[in-house]
Amino acid sequence: MFWAIWLTLCFVILSVLTVQCAGNWLYGFADCTVFSDRLARRLTGISLLSFAAGIAYGVILLVGGGIWELVVRARN
């Protein structure tokens, strides 16, 4: 549940940055009207790291579940 809320918050932050700044999340934001450029870079970095961590967590769960399924089937 925490990851879902956190990643949703990161998505909202990137959406706000897209509206308030020139540029995009891949190449970076500049000329922000509400945020400083430094804060925009920091928020983008945190959001991208969070997305990467969420993907890694999902892969770990998928692999762990697959291994668990193999172990349970081998017991039967």
C-alpha positions as a LaTeX table, in Angstrom:
\begin{tabular}{lrrr}
\hline
Residue & $x$ (\AA) & $y$ (\AA) & $z$ (\AA) \\
\hline
Met1 & 0.00 & 0.00 & 0.00 \\
Phe2 & 2.85 & 2.35 & 0.83 \\
Trp3 & 4.45 & 1.89 & $-2.59$ \\
Ala4 & 1.19 & 2.64 & $-4.37$ \\
Ile5 & 0.71 & 5.89 & $-2.48$ \\
Trp6 & 4.37 & 6.89 & $-2.83$ \\
Leu7 & 4.53 & 6.19 & $-6.57$ \\
Thr8 & 1.25 & 8.02 & $-7.11$ \\
Leu9 & 2.71 & 11.02 & $-5.28$ \\
Cys10 & 5.83 & 10.86 & $-7.47$ \\
Phe11 & 3.64 & 10.76 & $-10.58$ \\
Val12 & 1.71 & 13.81 & $-9.39$ \\
Ile13 & 4.98 & 15.67 & $-8.70$ \\
Leu14 & 6.24 & 14.91 & $-12.22$ \\
Ser15 & 2.89 & 16.04 & $-13.65$ \\
Val16 & 3.08 & 19.35 & $-11.77$ \\
Leu17 & 6.66 & 19.86 & $-12.93$ \\
Thr18 & 5.61 & 19.19 & $-16.52$ \\
Val19 & 2.96 & 21.93 & $-16.29$ \\
Gln20 & 5.09 & 24.47 & $-14.40$ \\
Cys21 & 8.44 & 23.99 & $-16.18$ \\
Ala22 & 9.92 & 23.75 & $-19.64$ \\
Gly23 & 11.43 & 20.40 & $-20.55$ \\
Asn24 & 10.50 & 16.90 & $-19.50$ \\
Trp25 & 11.38 & 14.22 & $-16.96$ \\
Leu26 & 13.89 & 12.52 & $-19.27$ \\
Tyr27 & 16.06 & 15.50 & $-20.20$ \\
Gly28 & 15.35 & 17.62 & $-17.15$ \\
Phe29 & 13.22 & 20.60 & $-16.32$ \\
Ala30 & 14.25 & 24.25 & $-16.65$ \\
Asp31 & 12.68 & 27.70 & $-16.39$ \\
Cys32 & 10.21 & 26.68 & $-13.70$ \\
Thr33 & 7.69 & 29.29 & $-12.60$ \\
Val34 & 6.94 & 27.92 & $-9.13$ \\
Phe35 & 10.02 & 25.84 & $-8.27$ \\
Ser36 & 13.69 & 26.61 & $-8.57$ \\
Asp37 & 15.53 & 24.63 & $-11.23$ \\
Arg38 & 17.58 & 22.91 & $-8.53$ \\
Leu39 & 14.45 & 21.77 & $-6.66$ \\
Ala40 & 12.95 & 20.54 & $-9.94$ \\
Arg41 & 16.07 & 18.44 & $-10.61$ \\
Arg42 & 15.99 & 17.05 & $-7.08$ \\
Leu43 & 12.28 & 16.15 & $-7.27$ \\
Thr44 & 12.81 & 14.53 & $-10.66$ \\
Gly45 & 15.71 & 12.48 & $-9.32$ \\
Ile46 & 13.74 & 11.31 & $-6.29$ \\
Ser47 & 10.76 & 10.39 & $-8.45$ \\
Leu48 & 12.85 & 8.45 & $-10.96$ \\
Leu49 & 14.67 & 6.57 & $-8.20$ \\
Ser50 & 11.32 & 5.74 & $-6.63$ \\
Phe51 & 9.97 & 4.38 & $-9.91$ \\
Ala52 & 13.13 & 2.29 & $-10.33$ \\
Ala53 & 12.78 & 0.96 & $-6.77$ \\
Gly54 & 9.13 & 0.12 & $-7.41$ \\
Ile55 & 10.02 & $-1.81$ & $-10.55$ \\
Ala56 & 12.81 & $-3.66$ & $-8.72$ \\
Tyr57 & 10.42 & $-4.50$ & $-5.88$ \\
Gly58 & 7.90 & $-5.86$ & $-8.37$ \\
Val59 & 10.54 & $-8.00$ & $-10.06$ \\
Ile60 & 11.67 & $-9.37$ & $-6.69$ \\
Leu61 & 8.08 & $-10.28$ & $-5.82$ \\
Leu62 & 7.56 & $-11.90$ & $-9.22$ \\
Val63 & 10.75 & $-13.98$ & $-9.02$ \\
Gly64 & 10.13 & $-14.85$ & $-5.37$ \\
Gly65 & 6.59 & $-15.93$ & $-6.16$ \\
Gly66 & 7.79 & $-18.06$ & $-9.05$ \\
Ile67 & 10.41 & $-19.77$ & $-6.89$ \\
Trp68 & 7.85 & $-20.31$ & $-4.13$ \\
Glu69 & 5.44 & $-21.85$ & $-6.65$ \\
Leu70 & 8.15 & $-24.25$ & $-7.84$ \\
Val71 & 9.00 & $-25.26$ & $-4.27$ \\
Val72 & 5.36 & $-25.88$ & $-3.35$ \\
Arg73 & 4.74 & $-27.93$ & $-6.51$ \\
Ala74 & 7.89 & $-29.97$ & $-5.89$ \\
Arg75 & 6.62 & $-30.89$ & $-2.40$ \\
Asn76 & 3.37 & $-32.26$ & $-3.80$ \\
\hline
\end{tabular}
